[in-house]
Every structure is written in structure tokens, then in C-alpha cells.
Amino acid sequence: DGGITQSPKYLFRKEGQNVTLSCEQNLNHDAMYWYRQDPGQGLRLIYYSQIVNDFQKGDIAEGYSVSREKKESFPLTVTSAQKNPTAFYLCASSQSAWLGNQPQHFGDGTRLSIL
Amino acid sequence: GQQVMQIPQYQHVQEGEDFTTYCNSSTTLSNIQWYKQRPGGHPVFLIQLVKSGEVKKQKRLTFQFGEAKKNSSLHITATQTTDVGTYFCARGTGKLIFGQGTTLQVKP
């Protein structure tokens, strides 16, 4: 069954700690995205990747880092520089970021909280 | 700029009543996508509109794209409790910009 898998579902971060959120897809999609969602708000783009070994900053990239070494995987690291990391993090993919009009498929999300 | 504004932010309706959410942009949109997020869930793609004046229907849901391609609406006829959730519009190609969403509550 194709889809996007995010893990873990819940994550707690201690002050000064970096944490990594996993996102894996088996949809054979070229493009992958990371969003942050705060309570009662829309989705804000953190980073996106149009192809393996390439990625671009979104609107709120400060305090985050990503890598795209494999087509299937797009992990997000929340660094200690991100002072307000508590949020719901959503990973998504689409067939291509260059072709217009591609719907995005989302994972179930990771809820990150500060201890 | 490239923001999309959604109104209302919240809507409470009695089951069986209709519901409409609006998505507005100050600039022309090449396309608009609509997503639904159930409470505690993730956004799920509903539909995409591309053509000026386009109207598409999915059962009780009617989606419209304005003639000037600067606004869009989602209308639900005779709401049911299963319609509860937040409805987002999103603009862009590849890199999407989401509206803040309209959260629908339905009283049984």
C-alpha cells in the first residue's frame, strides 16, 4: 500500500538538543516537502526538495535542516537554534514539483513538544 | 503578495444546514487546490480548479473558481457530522501556499 510514513508520531525535545523527524515515501514521487502547523493555523513551508540531492528553503527554514540523499527519504532535523519547536510537523510528497498542478500527499505527522 | 485569505476562520452549523468557505487572493491564481484535515489528522487533497469560472462537484461538495481567477469557494450542502474538519485552499505550483483554513463544526 503506497504512502508516506512519518516517525515518530510523538517526540519530546530537551533544551539544546537536536532531533530528527523521519519521512519515507514509496510513491516514487520526485518532490517532497516539510510543513509546520501551529494550533488553529495553516501550514507553513519549512523546506522542500524537487529532486534527490537538492533542496530549497521555504518560508520558515531558520532553525531547521534537511537532507535528500535518497528519493524515498527526506528527514528533517529540528536544531537547538529553533527556539519555539513545539508544533505539528507534516511531510508531503508530489509526483513532480516542476509539473504544474500536482496534488500533495501527506503523512500522518509528528507532534513535537519541548520537555 | 502571494497570500490566500480564507473566511470565515470558524463556522458552527446545525447538521443539515449548508456551509461555505471562501478563498481570496489579490493576484491572479494559476490554479487552486482544496484540502480537508480531520481533527487530529493530516490534510487530504480534495480537488484542483484550473479554469476561469470552473465548477466541480463531489457529492454534496461544490467547488467554484472565480471568473477573474482571484477567488474560490467550497460549498457543502446539507452538512453531516462526517464533514467536521478544517478546509484549506492552497495556491501555487509545486511549492504550495496554504490559506489559514476554515474549521467546520457540525452539531448533530
Short mmCIF file of C-alpha atoms in Angstrom, two decimals:
data_model
loop_
_atom_site.label_atom_id
_atom_site.label_comp_id
_atom_site.label_asym_id
_atom_site.label_seq_id
_atom_site.Cartn_x
_atom_site.Cartn_y
_atom_site.Cartn_z
CA ASP A 1 0.00 0.00 0.00
CA GLY A 2 1.70 3.18 -1.16
CA GLY A 3 2.02 6.15 1.06
CA ILE A 4 4.08 8.40 3.27
CA THR A 5 5.33 7.25 6.65
CA GLN A 6 6.37 9.69 9.32
CA SER A 7 8.00 8.69 12.57
CA PRO A 8 7.84 9.04 15.42
CA LYS A 9 4.22 10.06 15.99
CA TYR A 10 5.18 11.97 19.17
CA LEU A 11 8.58 13.41 20.05
CA PHE A 12 9.89 15.32 23.00
CA ARG A 13 12.94 17.56 22.80
CA LYS A 14 15.14 18.68 25.64
CA GLU A 15 16.60 22.15 25.59
CA GLY A 16 19.77 22.35 23.49
CA GLN A 17 19.04 19.07 21.74
CA ASN A 18 18.75 18.41 18.04
CA VAL A 19 16.03 15.97 16.99
CA THR A 20 15.38 14.33 13.64
CA LEU A 21 11.96 13.57 12.19
CA SER A 22 11.74 10.78 9.66
CA CYS A 23 9.74 10.87 6.42
CA GLU A 24 9.71 7.98 3.96
CA GLN A 25 7.58 7.60 0.83
CA ASN A 26 7.08 4.69 -1.54
CA LEU A 27 5.02 6.60 -4.09
CA ASN A 28 8.03 7.13 -6.38
CA HIS A 29 7.46 10.89 -6.09
CA ASP A 30 10.24 13.27 -7.03
CA ALA A 31 9.20 16.16 -4.78
CA MET A 32 8.99 16.18 -1.00
CA TYR A 33 8.03 18.89 1.48
CA TRP A 34 8.11 19.69 5.17
CA TYR A 35 5.44 21.86 6.77
CA ARG A 36 4.91 23.17 10.26
CA GLN A 37 1.37 23.59 11.64
CA ASP A 38 0.62 25.53 14.81
CA PRO A 39 -2.75 25.21 16.58
CA GLY A 40 -5.55 26.85 14.64
CA GLN A 41 -3.24 27.85 11.82
CA GLY A 42 -2.48 26.86 8.30
CA LEU A 43 0.58 25.05 7.02
CA ARG A 44 3.87 26.89 6.66
CA LEU A 45 6.58 25.52 4.40
CA ILE A 46 9.91 24.77 6.04
CA TYR A 47 11.93 23.09 3.26
CA TYR A 48 11.20 21.36 0.01
CA SER A 49 13.11 19.13 -2.36
CA GLN A 50 12.39 18.80 -6.05
CA ILE A 51 14.90 16.04 -6.71
CA VAL A 52 17.46 13.87 -4.94
CA ASN A 53 20.47 15.77 -3.55
CA ASP A 54 18.74 19.11 -3.94
CA PHE A 55 16.53 21.13 -1.58
CA GLN A 56 15.40 24.71 -1.06
CA LYS A 57 14.39 26.80 1.92
CA GLY A 58 10.73 27.50 2.44
CA ASP A 59 9.21 30.40 4.36
CA ILE A 60 10.40 29.39 7.86
CA ALA A 61 13.66 27.46 7.38
CA GLU A 62 15.60 29.05 10.25
CA GLY A 63 16.46 26.51 12.95
CA TYR A 64 15.81 23.53 10.67
CA SER A 65 17.91 21.41 8.33
CA VAL A 66 17.15 18.65 5.83
CA SER A 67 18.85 16.17 3.56
CA ARG A 68 17.71 14.30 0.47
CA GLU A 69 20.20 11.52 -0.16
CA LYS A 70 17.58 9.09 -1.39
CA LYS A 71 14.42 9.63 -3.41
CA GLU A 72 12.34 7.89 -0.76
CA SER A 73 13.61 9.77 2.26
CA PHE A 74 13.52 13.41 3.40
CA PRO A 75 14.44 13.68 7.10
CA LEU A 76 14.01 16.97 8.96
CA THR A 77 16.30 17.99 11.82
CA VAL A 78 14.97 20.49 14.34
CA THR A 79 18.09 22.11 15.74
CA SER A 80 18.63 23.81 19.08
CA ALA A 81 18.55 27.11 17.19
CA GLN A 82 14.79 26.68 16.73
CA LYS A 83 13.57 28.34 19.93
CA ASN A 84 9.90 27.51 19.54
CA PRO A 85 9.80 24.00 18.10
CA THR A 86 6.51 22.85 19.62
CA ALA A 87 4.23 22.15 16.66
CA PHE A 88 2.73 19.53 14.40
CA TYR A 89 5.14 18.65 11.58
CA LEU A 90 3.79 17.32 8.31
CA CYS A 91 5.72 15.74 5.48
CA ALA A 92 4.25 15.63 1.99
CA SER A 93 5.21 14.49 -1.47
CA SER A 94 4.07 15.14 -5.02
CA GLN A 95 4.90 13.49 -8.29
CA SER A 96 6.92 16.46 -9.51
CA ALA A 97 7.50 20.00 -8.30
CA TRP A 98 8.08 21.23 -11.81
CA LEU A 99 4.94 19.94 -13.44
CA GLY A 100 2.07 22.19 -12.57
CA ASN A 101 -1.00 21.18 -10.67
CA GLN A 102 0.27 18.25 -8.69
CA PRO A 103 -1.69 17.32 -5.56
CA GLN A 104 0.34 16.73 -2.43
CA HIS A 105 0.06 13.57 -0.34
CA PHE A 106 0.65 13.94 3.38
CA GLY A 107 1.96 11.69 6.11
CA ASP A 108 0.23 11.36 9.48
CA GLY A 109 2.53 13.92 11.08
CA THR A 110 4.82 14.16 14.10
CA ARG A 111 3.87 16.15 17.19
CA LEU A 112 6.98 17.72 18.73
CA SER A 113 6.99 19.15 22.23
CA ILE A 114 9.63 20.67 24.49
CA LEU A 115 10.34 18.97 27.80
CA GLY B 1 1.61 39.29 -2.17
CA GLN B 2 1.05 35.60 -2.73
CA GLN B 3 -1.07 35.02 0.35
CA VAL B 4 -4.51 33.48 0.14
CA MET B 5 -7.10 34.64 2.66
CA GLN B 6 -9.78 32.29 3.85
CA ILE B 7 -13.03 33.27 5.52
CA PRO B 8 -14.57 32.54 7.89
CA GLN B 9 -11.97 31.14 10.28
CA TYR B 10 -14.60 29.11 12.16
CA GLN B 11 -18.14 28.04 11.39
CA HIS B 12 -20.60 26.18 13.58
CA VAL B 13 -23.66 24.75 11.85
CA GLN B 14 -26.54 22.50 12.73
CA GLU B 15 -26.48 19.18 10.92
CA GLY B 16 -28.40 19.58 7.68
CA GLU B 17 -27.51 23.24 7.19
CA ASP B 18 -25.31 24.39 4.33
CA PHE B 19 -21.73 25.65 4.69
CA THR B 20 -19.49 27.79 2.51
CA THR B 21 -15.85 28.79 2.85
CA TYR B 22 -14.20 31.41 0.67
CA CYS B 23 -10.64 31.77 -0.53
CA ASN B 24 -9.44 35.14 -1.84
CA SER B 25 -6.26 36.37 -3.47
CA SER B 26 -5.14 39.85 -4.50
CA THR B 27 -3.33 38.37 -7.51
CA THR B 28 -4.47 36.06 -10.26
CA LEU B 29 -4.22 32.39 -9.42
CA SER B 30 -2.97 29.82 -11.93
CA ASN B 31 -4.86 27.16 -10.04
CA ILE B 32 -6.34 26.49 -6.63
CA GLN B 33 -6.32 23.28 -4.63
CA TRP B 34 -8.60 22.33 -1.74
CA TYR B 35 -7.67 20.04 1.15
CA LYS B 36 -9.58 18.70 4.16
CA GLN B 37 -7.97 17.96 7.52
CA ARG B 38 -9.98 15.98 10.05
CA PRO B 39 -9.31 16.72 13.75
CA GLY B 40 -6.00 15.12 14.70
CA GLY B 41 -5.39 14.07 11.12
CA HIS B 42 -3.43 15.19 8.11
CA PRO B 43 -4.59 17.21 5.08
CA VAL B 44 -6.16 15.19 2.30
CA PHE B 45 -6.38 16.51 -1.24
CA LEU B 46 -9.95 17.11 -2.39
CA ILE B 47 -9.79 18.81 -5.76
CA GLN B 48 -7.97 21.23 -8.04
CA LEU B 49 -9.50 24.02 -10.12
CA VAL B 50 -7.69 25.47 -13.09
CA LYS B 51 -10.10 27.17 -15.46
CA SER B 52 -11.79 30.53 -15.03
CA GLY B 53 -15.38 30.06 -13.82
CA GLU B 54 -14.87 26.35 -13.30
CA VAL B 55 -17.39 24.48 -11.15
CA LYS B 56 -16.79 20.95 -9.93
CA LYS B 57 -18.95 18.75 -7.74
CA GLN B 58 -18.14 15.87 -5.44
CA LYS B 59 -21.41 14.54 -3.99
CA ARG B 60 -22.53 17.29 -1.57
CA LEU B 61 -19.43 19.42 -2.15
CA THR B 62 -19.37 22.13 -4.85
CA PHE B 63 -16.14 23.90 -5.74
CA GLN B 64 -16.02 27.10 -7.74
CA PHE B 65 -13.20 29.13 -9.28
CA GLY B 66 -13.97 32.79 -9.90
CA GLU B 67 -14.16 34.29 -13.37
CA ALA B 68 -11.17 36.52 -12.62
CA LYS B 69 -9.29 33.58 -11.04
CA LYS B 70 -8.77 35.56 -7.83
CA ASN B 71 -11.17 33.69 -5.61
CA SER B 72 -12.62 30.27 -4.99
CA SER B 73 -15.30 28.75 -2.81
CA LEU B 74 -16.25 25.41 -1.34
CA HIS B 75 -19.92 24.84 -0.58
CA ILE B 76 -21.28 21.86 1.34
CA THR B 77 -24.98 21.11 1.02
CA ALA B 78 -26.82 19.59 3.99
CA THR B 79 -23.81 19.12 6.26
CA GLN B 80 -23.25 15.87 8.11
CA THR B 81 -21.13 15.15 11.17
CA THR B 82 -18.59 13.50 8.89
CA ASP B 83 -17.93 16.91 7.32
CA VAL B 84 -16.26 18.15 10.52
CA GLY B 85 -12.70 19.35 9.99
CA THR B 86 -10.63 22.18 8.62
CA TYR B 87 -10.80 23.04 4.96
CA PHE B 88 -7.77 24.64 3.35
CA CYS B 89 -7.29 26.25 0.00
CA ALA B 90 -3.79 26.37 -1.45
CA ARG B 91 -2.23 28.21 -4.35
CA GLY B 92 0.94 27.59 -6.28
CA THR B 93 2.69 25.13 -8.50
CA GLY B 94 4.80 22.61 -6.64
CA LYS B 95 5.53 24.92 -3.73
CA LEU B 96 2.05 25.48 -2.28
CA ILE B 97 0.94 28.42 -0.16
CA PHE B 98 -1.91 27.44 2.13
CA GLY B 99 -4.66 29.62 3.47
CA GLN B 100 -5.28 29.63 7.23
CA GLY B 101 -8.24 27.30 6.83
CA THR B 102 -11.88 27.28 7.86
CA THR B 103 -12.76 24.98 10.73
CA LEU B 104 -16.23 23.49 10.47
CA GLN B 105 -18.10 22.18 13.50
CA VAL B 106 -21.40 20.35 12.93
CA LYS B 107 -23.91 19.92 15.75
CA PRO B 108 -25.90 16.70 15.46
#
